[in-house]
């Protein structure tokens, strides 16, 4: 399986990243792309920008571990993850997850699994910039519930793993 | 034993620095005990660690629970729950 | 909600189609794109091409009804579906489903729902061209099971609906 | 009563035409009965409708079941299970 993980400050071209994964091959039948985009509001309040802090080294390692985990769960042909850090303004992409498989079920499931894990386990922290200042975004219980779907299927896994 | 500590997001802001090297007393054996000891080191630490239940930790860049031993740790990080993606 | 359904013989530019849905807006936080691609093999045998026949009029109506249904189930900001017909060679896109929402759960669920329905309810028929001739692709039980997930949640719906 | 019939995929190939206008006998009231009557019209129809359980139908471009009435039908289509997407 072709796996690519990129953490970068710069904006990226989602179409070009997706094309990289399928170019010149005819075994891929399904590609699922998730783009997480900076909205102009956060919980109702207009925002000027997001700033993403991350833990260099750990972030790459965590994401790569989860890509490998996805590849053991589903028959994937390729995965690409790009996650930005630094300042991001509304309308810009924050994260891109692309999964390729022969069939759609695997591509969909792996993309959801990876997004749920990025939201709850990858060491990134979002700060929103509004007219009233900068505040850290709270983690949501909904994201924890979404991530728990995947561990519930593998009883015995260490909770902090 | 000296250990490198790293702080992220609001833990970093409250402590007032991104990292430091500390020497924890011999009785401090777990991540949870280390947080309690850090909280006693001054006002900024007390503020950062006032609610240890919401703080996550990693040893050598792997998530760990508060009962994890810090004995072999090269680098210990403290941070709020993650909000990436 | 912005809904676009296009049935066409010509190849399409998936990136351009996706960009149309989000350009100039800052309420979209999540975009899921599914691309169904013509593989170079069908159940193990190499193929030269697929030919898709469809029922003009009914195909558009069926897809539009399911897009509306998706919009009643999830808080969507936009949906675009492009489905090709005619002859398609390995490596080319067959179908594209793009869903946009404020949050990822709705975008993922709607894209999966729409793909399951396209596979089992939209009046398209695939014929594969191999060295030994042309054969119609059989419907798979797995696709019916996938589609049944969505009706199981709404007891009382007419089975043929 | 005259009705327009349309055939797709291998149903079309077996019948040998994409569409036709027929006049069904008065006793033919449902989609299932229409398939049985069509199967009696000759070898190509018998082949097309030899296994009516696998054939799907639409009346005026909406999916229907075999027990659907054809009374108000303007256009009735027969085709194999769909394989799009």
GROMACS .gro file of C-alpha atoms in nm:
model
  492
    1UNK     CA    1   0.000   0.000   0.000
    2UNK     CA    2   0.122   0.348  -0.089
    3UNK     CA    3   0.109   0.568   0.221
    4UNK     CA    4   0.192   0.938   0.230
    5UNK     CA    5   0.168   1.165   0.534
    6UNK     CA    6   0.252   1.533   0.505
    7UNK     CA    7   0.237   1.799   0.773
    8UNK     CA    8   0.288   2.145   0.634
    9UNK     CA    9   0.224   2.512   0.691
   10UNK     CA   10   0.143   2.589   0.325
   11UNK     CA   11  -0.197   2.545   0.157
   12UNK     CA   12  -0.223   2.237  -0.065
   13UNK     CA   13  -0.397   2.146  -0.388
   14UNK     CA   14  -0.645   1.872  -0.293
   15UNK     CA   15  -0.703   1.774  -0.656
   16UNK     CA   16  -0.332   1.725  -0.722
   17UNK     CA   17  -0.289   1.523  -0.402
   18UNK     CA   18  -0.580   1.296  -0.497
   19UNK     CA   19  -0.453   1.253  -0.852
   20UNK     CA   20  -0.111   1.137  -0.721
   21UNK     CA   21  -0.275   0.837  -0.560
   22UNK     CA   22  -0.443   0.700  -0.873
   23UNK     CA   23  -0.229   0.820  -1.161
   24UNK     CA   24  -0.126   0.541  -1.398
   25UNK     CA   25  -0.296   0.258  -1.214
   26UNK     CA   26  -0.607   0.055  -1.298
   27UNK     CA   27  -0.657  -0.146  -0.979
   28UNK     CA   28  -0.827   0.138  -0.791
   29UNK     CA   29  -1.206   0.128  -0.817
   30UNK     CA   30  -1.297   0.371  -0.541
   31UNK     CA   31  -1.138   0.686  -0.404
   32UNK     CA   32  -1.282   0.868  -0.104
   33UNK     CA   33  -1.155   1.216  -0.029
   34UNK     CA   34  -1.231   1.406   0.289
   35UNK     CA   35  -1.147   1.775   0.301
   36UNK     CA   36  -1.176   1.956   0.633
   37UNK     CA   37  -1.219   2.326   0.567
   38UNK     CA   38  -1.185   2.629   0.795
   39UNK     CA   39  -1.537   2.768   0.841
   40UNK     CA   40  -1.612   3.137   0.891
   41UNK     CA   41  -1.771   3.066   1.229
   42UNK     CA   42  -1.700   2.851   1.532
   43UNK     CA   43  -2.002   2.758   1.745
   44UNK     CA   44  -2.200   3.052   1.611
   45UNK     CA   45  -1.936   3.324   1.640
   46UNK     CA   46  -1.761   3.467   1.330
   47UNK     CA   47  -1.388   3.396   1.327
   48UNK     CA   48  -1.097   3.569   1.154
   49UNK     CA   49  -0.869   3.266   1.145
   50UNK     CA   50  -0.766   2.940   1.308
   51UNK     CA   51  -0.417   2.868   1.430
   52UNK     CA   52  -0.312   2.506   1.458
   53UNK     CA   53  -0.035   2.412   1.698
   54UNK     CA   54   0.107   2.060   1.681
   55UNK     CA   55   0.364   1.832   1.837
   56UNK     CA   56   0.632   1.782   1.572
   57UNK     CA   57   0.752   1.424   1.559
   58UNK     CA   58   0.464   1.280   1.759
   59UNK     CA   59   0.204   1.407   1.511
   60UNK     CA   60   0.374   1.235   1.217
   61UNK     CA   61   0.427   0.915   1.418
   62UNK     CA   62   0.066   0.905   1.544
   63UNK     CA   63  -0.078   0.959   1.197
   64UNK     CA   64   0.152   0.701   1.040
   65UNK     CA   65   0.056   0.447   1.305
   66UNK     CA   66  -0.311   0.502   1.231
   67UNK     CA   67  -0.256   0.472   0.857
   68UNK     CA   68  -0.089   0.136   0.920
   69UNK     CA   69  -0.376   0.035   1.148
   70UNK     CA   70  -0.626   0.126   0.872
   71UNK     CA   71  -0.430  -0.088   0.626
   72UNK     CA   72  -0.461  -0.390   0.856
   73UNK     CA   73  -0.837  -0.340   0.887
   74UNK     CA   74  -0.931  -0.278   0.524
   75UNK     CA   75  -0.788  -0.379   0.184
   76UNK     CA   76  -0.646  -0.042   0.088
   77UNK     CA   77  -0.437   0.039  -0.216
   78UNK     CA   78  -0.329   0.383  -0.101
   79UNK     CA   79  -0.373   0.649   0.169
   80UNK     CA   80  -0.263   1.010   0.163
   81UNK     CA   81  -0.301   1.247   0.456
   82UNK     CA   82  -0.208   1.613   0.449
   83UNK     CA   83  -0.256   1.820   0.765
   84UNK     CA   84  -0.173   2.187   0.789
   85UNK     CA   85  -0.048   2.377   1.091
   86UNK     CA   86  -0.004   2.748   1.154
   87UNK     CA   87  -0.257   3.016   1.062
   88UNK     CA   88  -0.549   2.919   0.836
   89UNK     CA   89  -0.823   3.156   0.721
   90UNK     CA   90  -1.190   3.070   0.650
   91UNK     CA   91  -1.238   2.886   0.322
   92UNK     CA   92  -0.892   2.726   0.329
   93UNK     CA   93  -0.839   2.352   0.366
   94UNK     CA   94  -0.708   2.228   0.703
   95UNK     CA   95  -0.682   1.856   0.640
   96UNK     CA   96  -0.714   1.613   0.355
   97UNK     CA   97  -0.760   1.236   0.382
   98UNK     CA   98  -0.762   1.032   0.062
   99UNK     CA   99  -0.819   0.656   0.061
  100UNK     CA  100  -0.808   0.429  -0.242
  101UNK     CA  101  -0.932   0.072  -0.269
  102UNK     CA  102  -1.076  -0.172  -0.521
  103UNK     CA  103  -1.419  -0.128  -0.360
  104UNK     CA  104  -1.606   0.155  -0.198
  105UNK     CA  105  -1.677   0.004   0.145
  106UNK     CA  106  -1.309  -0.009   0.239
  107UNK     CA  107  -1.238   0.339   0.106
  108UNK     CA  108  -1.529   0.494   0.299
  109UNK     CA  109  -1.461   0.309   0.624
  110UNK     CA  110  -1.089   0.386   0.625
  111UNK     CA  111  -1.147   0.757   0.555
  112UNK     CA  112  -1.395   0.784   0.844
  113UNK     CA  113  -1.169   0.588   1.077
  114UNK     CA  114  -0.871   0.812   0.996
  115UNK     CA  115  -1.072   1.132   1.038
  116UNK     CA  116  -1.213   1.019   1.373
  117UNK     CA  117  -0.861   0.943   1.492
  118UNK     CA  118  -0.715   1.268   1.360
  119UNK     CA  119  -0.986   1.457   1.552
  120UNK     CA  120  -0.922   1.285   1.884
  121UNK     CA  121  -0.572   1.133   1.891
  122UNK     CA  122  -0.338   1.327   1.664
  123UNK     CA  123  -0.157   1.596   1.869
  124UNK     CA  124  -0.298   1.911   1.710
  125UNK     CA  125  -0.468   2.198   1.889
  126UNK     CA  126  -0.689   2.462   1.730
  127UNK     CA  127  -0.705   2.818   1.847
  128UNK     CA  128  -0.969   3.051   1.705
  129UNK     CA  129  -0.911   3.419   1.644
  130UNK     CA  130  -1.220   3.638   1.682
  131UNK     CA  131  -1.271   4.010   1.737
  132UNK     CA  132  -1.271   3.937   2.110
  133UNK     CA  133  -0.933   3.763   2.110
  134UNK     CA  134  -0.786   3.417   2.078
  135UNK     CA  135  -0.934   3.109   2.243
  136UNK     CA  136  -0.849   2.740   2.235
  137UNK     CA  137  -1.117   2.516   2.086
  138UNK     CA  138  -1.257   2.261   2.333
  139UNK     CA  139  -1.257   1.896   2.234
  140UNK     CA  140  -1.610   1.774   2.171
  141UNK     CA  141  -1.771   1.469   2.325
  142UNK     CA  142  -1.919   1.388   1.981
  143UNK     CA  143  -1.569   1.337   1.841
  144UNK     CA  144  -1.481   1.100   2.127
  145UNK     CA  145  -1.798   0.901   2.063
  146UNK     CA  146  -1.715   0.883   1.692
  147UNK     CA  147  -1.363   0.758   1.764
  148UNK     CA  148  -1.490   0.503   2.018
  149UNK     CA  149  -1.679   0.323   1.738
  150UNK     CA  150  -1.352   0.182   1.612
  151UNK     CA  151  -1.209   0.061   1.943
  152UNK     CA  152  -1.539  -0.098   2.048
  153UNK     CA  153  -1.485  -0.349   1.769
  154UNK     CA  154  -1.149  -0.452   1.913
  155UNK     CA  155  -1.206  -0.536   2.278
  156UNK     CA  156  -0.895  -0.561   2.490
  157UNK     CA  157  -0.712  -0.270   2.335
  158UNK     CA  158  -0.548  -0.041   2.584
  159UNK     CA  159  -0.766   0.265   2.644
  160UNK     CA  160  -0.480   0.508   2.603
  161UNK     CA  161  -0.349   0.332   2.291
  162UNK     CA  162   1.687   1.166   3.713
  163UNK     CA  163   1.644   1.455   3.469
  164UNK     CA  164   1.352   1.456   3.228
  165UNK     CA  165   1.266   1.686   2.943
  166UNK     CA  166   0.913   1.823   2.968
  167UNK     CA  167   0.718   1.974   2.679
  168UNK     CA  168   0.395   2.172   2.697
  169UNK     CA  169   0.145   2.247   2.423
  170UNK     CA  170  -0.155   2.477   2.363
  171UNK     CA  171  -0.300   2.627   2.682
  172UNK     CA  172  -0.080   2.413   2.906
  173UNK     CA  173   0.219   2.580   2.738
  174UNK     CA  174   0.060   2.925   2.773
  175UNK     CA  175  -0.016   2.877   3.143
  176UNK     CA  176   0.324   2.733   3.231
  177UNK     CA  177   0.478   3.013   3.028
  178UNK     CA  178   0.733   2.807   2.835
  179UNK     CA  179   0.727   2.537   2.567
  180UNK     CA  180   0.975   2.308   2.737
  181UNK     CA  181   1.215   2.264   3.025
  182UNK     CA  182   1.436   2.004   3.188
  183UNK     CA  183   1.337   1.906   3.541
  184UNK     CA  184   1.461   1.675   3.813
  185UNK     CA  185   1.163   1.514   3.983
  186UNK     CA  186   1.192   1.388   4.344
  187UNK     CA  187   1.246   1.013   4.380
  188UNK     CA  188   0.890   0.961   4.512
  189UNK     CA  189   0.736   1.081   4.186
  190UNK     CA  190   0.684   0.761   3.988
  191UNK     CA  191   0.386   0.812   3.755
  192UNK     CA  192   0.257   1.072   3.514
  193UNK     CA  193  -0.021   1.156   3.760
  194UNK     CA  194   0.226   1.203   4.045
  195UNK     CA  195   0.442   1.420   3.819
  196UNK     CA  196   0.143   1.647   3.745
  197UNK     CA  197   0.072   1.679   4.118
  198UNK     CA  198   0.436   1.766   4.187
  199UNK     CA  199   0.445   2.018   3.900
  200UNK     CA  200   0.127   2.186   4.033
  201UNK     CA  201   0.317   2.256   4.357
  202UNK     CA  202   0.599   2.441   4.183
  203UNK     CA  203   0.433   2.784   4.163
  204UNK     CA  204   0.130   2.979   4.059
  205UNK     CA  205   0.165   2.928   3.683
  206UNK     CA  206   0.205   2.551   3.729
  207UNK     CA  207  -0.084   2.540   3.975
  208UNK     CA  208  -0.299   2.711   3.712
  209UNK     CA  209  -0.185   2.481   3.428
  210UNK     CA  210  -0.243   2.163   3.628
  211UNK     CA  211  -0.542   2.277   3.837
  212UNK     CA  212  -0.760   2.013   3.668
  213UNK     CA  213  -0.533   1.716   3.588
  214UNK     CA  214  -0.828   1.513   3.458
  215UNK     CA  215  -0.844   1.721   3.141
  216UNK     CA  216  -0.471   1.708   3.072
  217UNK     CA  217  -0.332   1.444   2.839
  218UNK     CA  218   0.022   1.316   2.847
  219UNK     CA  219   0.269   1.147   2.617
  220UNK     CA  220   0.594   0.973   2.701
  221UNK     CA  221   0.845   0.970   2.421
  222UNK     CA  222   0.571   1.077   2.183
  223UNK     CA  223   0.321   0.804   2.269
  224UNK     CA  224  -0.008   0.869   2.448
  225UNK     CA  225  -0.006   0.739   2.805
  226UNK     CA  226  -0.247   0.729   3.097
  227UNK     CA  227  -0.186   0.899   3.432
  228UNK     CA  228  -0.079   0.570   3.591
  229UNK     CA  229   0.205   0.523   3.339
  230UNK     CA  230   0.551   0.498   3.492
  231UNK     CA  231   0.790   0.782   3.411
  232UNK     CA  232   1.094   0.574   3.497
  233UNK     CA  233   1.225   0.521   3.144
  234UNK     CA  234   1.091   0.848   3.003
  235UNK     CA  235   1.320   1.062   2.791
  236UNK     CA  236   1.058   1.326   2.708
  237UNK     CA  237   0.721   1.381   2.874
  238UNK     CA  238   0.461   1.608   2.715
  239UNK     CA  239   0.147   1.761   2.866
  240UNK     CA  240  -0.134   1.907   2.659
  241UNK     CA  241  -0.512   1.956   2.642
  242UNK     CA  242  -0.738   1.707   2.457
  243UNK     CA  243  -0.654   1.713   2.087
  244UNK     CA  244  -0.861   1.916   1.842
  245UNK     CA  245  -0.701   1.846   1.506
  246UNK     CA  246  -0.856   1.732   1.181
  247UNK     CA  247  -2.914   2.326  -0.042
  248UNK     CA  248  -2.734   2.342  -0.375
  249UNK     CA  249  -2.803   2.021  -0.570
  250UNK     CA  250  -2.655   1.935  -0.908
  251UNK     CA  251  -2.711   1.610  -1.099
  252UNK     CA  252  -2.540   1.554  -1.433
  253UNK     CA  253  -2.556   1.249  -1.656
  254UNK     CA  254  -2.312   1.268  -1.940
  255UNK     CA  255  -2.114   1.067  -2.191
  256UNK     CA  256  -1.798   1.281  -2.160
  257UNK     CA  257  -1.526   1.241  -1.895
  258UNK     CA  258  -1.537   1.502  -1.619
  259UNK     CA  259  -1.287   1.686  -1.405
  260UNK     CA  260  -1.353   1.570  -1.050
  261UNK     CA  261  -1.148   1.852  -0.900
  262UNK     CA  262  -1.339   2.121  -1.088
  263UNK     CA  263  -1.673   1.965  -0.991
  264UNK     CA  264  -1.572   1.957  -0.623
  265UNK     CA  265  -1.444   2.315  -0.634
  266UNK     CA  266  -1.779   2.439  -0.772
  267UNK     CA  267  -1.951   2.326  -0.454
  268UNK     CA  268  -1.735   2.522  -0.211
  269UNK     CA  269  -1.607   2.821  -0.408
  270UNK     CA  270  -1.670   3.153  -0.235
  271UNK     CA  271  -1.842   3.014   0.073
  272UNK     CA  272  -1.725   2.981   0.433
  273UNK     CA  273  -2.007   2.776   0.586
  274UNK     CA  274  -1.875   2.444   0.454
  275UNK     CA  275  -1.652   2.261   0.703
  276UNK     CA  276  -1.644   1.916   0.544
  277UNK     CA  277  -1.647   1.791   0.187
  278UNK     CA  278  -1.657   1.420   0.107
  279UNK     CA  279  -1.588   1.313  -0.248
  280UNK     CA  280  -1.642   0.963  -0.378
  281UNK     CA  281  -1.499   0.874  -0.719
  282UNK     CA  282  -1.592   0.541  -0.874
  283UNK     CA  283  -1.326   0.445  -1.126
  284UNK     CA  284  -1.327   0.187  -1.404
  285UNK     CA  285  -1.083  -0.087  -1.296
  286UNK     CA  286  -0.875  -0.290  -1.539
  287UNK     CA  287  -1.035  -0.612  -1.419
  288UNK     CA  288  -1.382  -0.734  -1.330
  289UNK     CA  289  -1.398  -1.031  -1.091
  290UNK     CA  290  -1.046  -1.132  -1.180
  291UNK     CA  291  -1.063  -1.106  -1.559
  292UNK     CA  292  -0.889  -0.821  -1.745
  293UNK     CA  293  -1.132  -0.592  -1.925
  294UNK     CA  294  -1.093  -0.360  -2.222
  295UNK     CA  295  -1.380  -0.129  -2.131
  296UNK     CA  296  -1.715  -0.089  -1.958
  297UNK     CA  297  -2.025   0.030  -2.137
  298UNK     CA  298  -2.299   0.186  -1.926
  299UNK     CA  299  -2.656   0.184  -2.052
  300UNK     CA  300  -2.914   0.392  -1.868
  301UNK     CA  301  -3.280   0.488  -1.871
  302UNK     CA  302  -3.292   0.854  -1.973
  303UNK     CA  303  -3.544   1.050  -1.772
  304UNK     CA  304  -3.586   0.788  -1.501
  305UNK     CA  305  -3.215   0.796  -1.409
  306UNK     CA  306  -3.219   1.172  -1.352
  307UNK     CA  307  -3.548   1.154  -1.159
  308UNK     CA  308  -3.431   0.866  -0.936
  309UNK     CA  309  -3.102   1.036  -0.852
  310UNK     CA  310  -3.270   1.370  -0.781
  311UNK     CA  311  -3.522   1.201  -0.551
  312UNK     CA  312  -3.240   1.040  -0.356
  313UNK     CA  313  -3.050   1.366  -0.330
  314UNK     CA  314  -3.365   1.524  -0.182
  315UNK     CA  315  -3.402   1.228   0.053
  316UNK     CA  316  -3.040   1.273   0.168
  317UNK     CA  317  -3.110   1.642   0.235
  318UNK     CA  318  -3.401   1.551   0.465
  319UNK     CA  319  -3.183   1.304   0.658
  320UNK     CA  320  -2.868   1.513   0.707
  321UNK     CA  321  -2.789   1.888   0.731
  322UNK     CA  322  -2.625   1.923   0.391
  323UNK     CA  323  -2.507   2.243   0.226
  324UNK     CA  324  -2.456   2.095  -0.119
  325UNK     CA  325  -2.456   1.775  -0.322
  326UNK     CA  326  -2.320   1.716  -0.671
  327UNK     CA  327  -2.353   1.388  -0.859
  328UNK     CA  328  -2.203   1.321  -1.199
  329UNK     CA  329  -2.266   0.984  -1.360
  330UNK     CA  330  -2.128   0.886  -1.699
  331UNK     CA  331  -2.286   0.655  -1.954
  332UNK     CA  332  -2.150   0.506  -2.275
  333UNK     CA  333  -1.806   0.350  -2.313
  334UNK     CA  334  -1.552   0.398  -2.033
  335UNK     CA  335  -1.199   0.260  -2.031
  336UNK     CA  336  -0.994   0.146  -1.727
  337UNK     CA  337  -0.860   0.435  -1.521
  338UNK     CA  338  -1.145   0.671  -1.616
  339UNK     CA  339  -1.399   0.797  -1.365
  340UNK     CA  340  -1.751   0.649  -1.385
  341UNK     CA  341  -1.928   0.835  -1.108
  342UNK     CA  342  -1.862   1.121  -0.871
  343UNK     CA  343  -2.056   1.203  -0.555
  344UNK     CA  344  -1.965   1.517  -0.362
  345UNK     CA  345  -2.134   1.614  -0.037
  346UNK     CA  346  -2.075   1.932   0.163
  347UNK     CA  347  -2.181   2.005   0.519
  348UNK     CA  348  -2.073   2.205   0.822
  349UNK     CA  349  -1.961   1.882   0.989
  350UNK     CA  350  -1.804   1.561   0.872
  351UNK     CA  351  -2.060   1.308   0.997
  352UNK     CA  352  -2.334   1.439   0.765
  353UNK     CA  353  -2.101   1.463   0.466
  354UNK     CA  354  -1.975   1.104   0.511
  355UNK     CA  355  -2.318   0.952   0.577
  356UNK     CA  356  -2.485   1.127   0.282
  357UNK     CA  357  -2.209   1.024   0.041
  358UNK     CA  358  -2.236   0.659   0.146
  359UNK     CA  359  -2.616   0.667   0.131
  360UNK     CA  360  -2.610   0.814  -0.219
  361UNK     CA  361  -2.353   0.564  -0.346
  362UNK     CA  362  -2.545   0.267  -0.203
  363UNK     CA  363  -2.857   0.393  -0.379
  364UNK     CA  364  -2.681   0.462  -0.707
  365UNK     CA  365  -2.549   0.106  -0.703
  366UNK     CA  366  -2.886  -0.059  -0.645
  367UNK     CA  367  -3.168   0.177  -0.749
  368UNK     CA  368  -3.050   0.411  -1.023
  369UNK     CA  369  -3.135   0.261  -1.365
  370UNK     CA  370  -2.786   0.201  -1.504
  371UNK     CA  371  -2.649  -0.127  -1.636
  372UNK     CA  372  -2.283  -0.211  -1.684
  373UNK     CA  373  -2.154  -0.431  -1.960
  374UNK     CA  374  -1.790  -0.543  -1.961
  375UNK     CA  375  -1.586  -0.588  -2.273
  376UNK     CA  376  -1.318  -0.857  -2.253
  377UNK     CA  377  -1.123  -1.050  -2.513
  378UNK     CA  378  -1.395  -1.315  -2.498
  379UNK     CA  379  -1.678  -1.072  -2.576
  380UNK     CA  380  -1.928  -0.853  -2.395
  381UNK     CA  381  -2.116  -0.957  -2.082
  382UNK     CA  382  -2.358  -0.782  -1.851
  383UNK     CA  383  -2.237  -0.736  -1.494
  384UNK     CA  384  -2.452  -0.916  -1.236
  385UNK     CA  385  -2.587  -0.719  -0.944
  386UNK     CA  386  -2.416  -0.817  -0.619
  387UNK     CA  387  -2.585  -0.921  -0.300
  388UNK     CA  388  -2.332  -0.709  -0.110
  389UNK     CA  389  -2.467  -0.394  -0.274
  390UNK     CA  390  -2.823  -0.486  -0.176
  391UNK     CA  391  -2.713  -0.543   0.182
  392UNK     CA  392  -2.536  -0.205   0.183
  393UNK     CA  393  -2.847  -0.027   0.051
  394UNK     CA  394  -3.073  -0.204   0.302
  395UNK     CA  395  -2.888  -0.030   0.590
  396UNK     CA  396  -3.069   0.290   0.504
  397UNK     CA  397  -3.423   0.154   0.472
  398UNK     CA  398  -3.392  -0.053   0.789
  399UNK     CA  399  -3.388   0.275   0.980
  400UNK     CA  400  -3.722   0.376   0.835
  401UNK     CA  401  -3.964   0.090   0.897
  402UNK     CA  402  -4.285   0.102   0.697
  403UNK     CA  403  -4.131   0.225   0.374
  404UNK     CA  404  -4.252   0.042   0.067
  405UNK     CA  405  -4.001  -0.221  -0.040
  406UNK     CA  406  -4.012  -0.114  -0.404
  407UNK     CA  407  -3.987   0.255  -0.316
  408UNK     CA  408  -5.560  -0.013  -2.393
  409UNK     CA  409  -5.226   0.048  -2.561
  410UNK     CA  410  -4.909   0.073  -2.353
  411UNK     CA  411  -4.555   0.166  -2.443
  412UNK     CA  412  -4.299  -0.089  -2.330
  413UNK     CA  413  -3.928  -0.022  -2.291
  414UNK     CA  414  -3.652  -0.277  -2.245
  415UNK     CA  415  -3.300  -0.225  -2.114
  416UNK     CA  416  -2.972  -0.417  -2.097
  417UNK     CA  417  -3.007  -0.794  -2.154
  418UNK     CA  418  -3.387  -0.776  -2.152
  419UNK     CA  419  -3.359  -0.542  -2.452
  420UNK     CA  420  -3.104  -0.769  -2.619
  421UNK     CA  421  -3.318  -1.080  -2.575
  422UNK     CA  422  -3.643  -0.916  -2.686
  423UNK     CA  423  -3.448  -0.770  -2.977
  424UNK     CA  424  -3.581  -0.413  -2.961
  425UNK     CA  425  -3.557  -0.119  -2.719
  426UNK     CA  426  -3.928  -0.040  -2.718
  427UNK     CA  427  -4.268  -0.118  -2.867
  428UNK     CA  428  -4.635  -0.036  -2.824
  429UNK     CA  429  -4.854  -0.328  -2.722
  430UNK     CA  430  -5.219  -0.392  -2.651
  431UNK     CA  431  -5.245  -0.631  -2.358
  432UNK     CA  432  -5.557  -0.851  -2.316
  433UNK     CA  433  -5.813  -0.723  -2.065
  434UNK     CA  434  -5.726  -1.000  -1.815
  435UNK     CA  435  -5.369  -0.874  -1.777
  436UNK     CA  436  -5.389  -0.640  -1.477
  437UNK     CA  437  -5.049  -0.640  -1.305
  438UNK     CA  438  -4.683  -0.611  -1.397
  439UNK     CA  439  -4.639  -0.981  -1.312
  440UNK     CA  440  -4.929  -1.082  -1.535
  441UNK     CA  441  -4.790  -0.865  -1.812
  442UNK     CA  442  -4.453  -1.044  -1.790
  443UNK     CA  443  -4.629  -1.383  -1.810
  444UNK     CA  444  -4.829  -1.269  -2.113
  445UNK     CA  445  -4.517  -1.126  -2.283
  446UNK     CA  446  -4.334  -1.456  -2.226
  447UNK     CA  447  -4.604  -1.627  -2.435
  448UNK     CA  448  -4.550  -1.402  -2.737
  449UNK     CA  449  -4.259  -1.592  -2.894
  450UNK     CA  450  -3.919  -1.742  -2.844
  451UNK     CA  451  -3.730  -1.414  -2.786
  452UNK     CA  452  -3.985  -1.301  -2.525
  453UNK     CA  453  -3.986  -1.645  -2.360
  454UNK     CA  454  -3.607  -1.615  -2.329
  455UNK     CA  455  -3.619  -1.257  -2.196
  456UNK     CA  456  -3.884  -1.337  -1.935
  457UNK     CA  457  -3.784  -1.696  -1.852
  458UNK     CA  458  -3.700  -1.597  -1.495
  459UNK     CA  459  -3.939  -1.312  -1.405
  460UNK     CA  460  -3.803  -1.303  -1.046
  461UNK     CA  461  -3.483  -1.137  -1.163
  462UNK     CA  462  -3.655  -0.877  -1.381
  463UNK     CA  463  -3.727  -0.533  -1.239
  464UNK     CA  464  -4.002  -0.305  -1.365
  465UNK     CA  465  -4.086   0.064  -1.366
  466UNK     CA  466  -4.416   0.231  -1.446
  467UNK     CA  467  -4.382   0.585  -1.573
  468UNK     CA  468  -4.019   0.585  -1.458
  469UNK     CA  469  -4.082   0.478  -1.097
  470UNK     CA  470  -3.976   0.140  -0.960
  471UNK     CA  471  -4.275  -0.092  -0.899
  472UNK     CA  472  -4.326  -0.444  -0.771
  473UNK     CA  473  -4.479  -0.730  -0.974
  474UNK     CA  474  -4.817  -0.682  -0.806
  475UNK     CA  475  -4.842  -0.319  -0.923
  476UNK     CA  476  -5.145  -0.241  -1.138
  477UNK     CA  477  -5.075  -0.147  -1.498
  478UNK     CA  478  -5.413   0.022  -1.539
  479UNK     CA  479  -5.293   0.381  -1.545
  480UNK     CA  480  -4.952   0.308  -1.696
  481UNK     CA  481  -4.831   0.523  -1.983
  482UNK     CA  482  -4.489   0.358  -2.011
  483UNK     CA  483  -4.373   0.032  -1.858
  484UNK     CA  484  -4.005  -0.063  -1.852
  485UNK     CA  485  -3.842  -0.402  -1.788
  486UNK     CA  486  -3.475  -0.444  -1.701
  487UNK     CA  487  -3.227  -0.650  -1.497
  488UNK     CA  488  -3.119  -0.546  -1.146
  489UNK     CA  489  -2.932  -0.218  -1.166
  490UNK     CA  490  -2.552  -0.210  -1.165
  491UNK     CA  491  -2.468   0.161  -1.178
  492UNK     CA  492  -2.244   0.369  -0.957
   0.00000   0.00000   0.00000
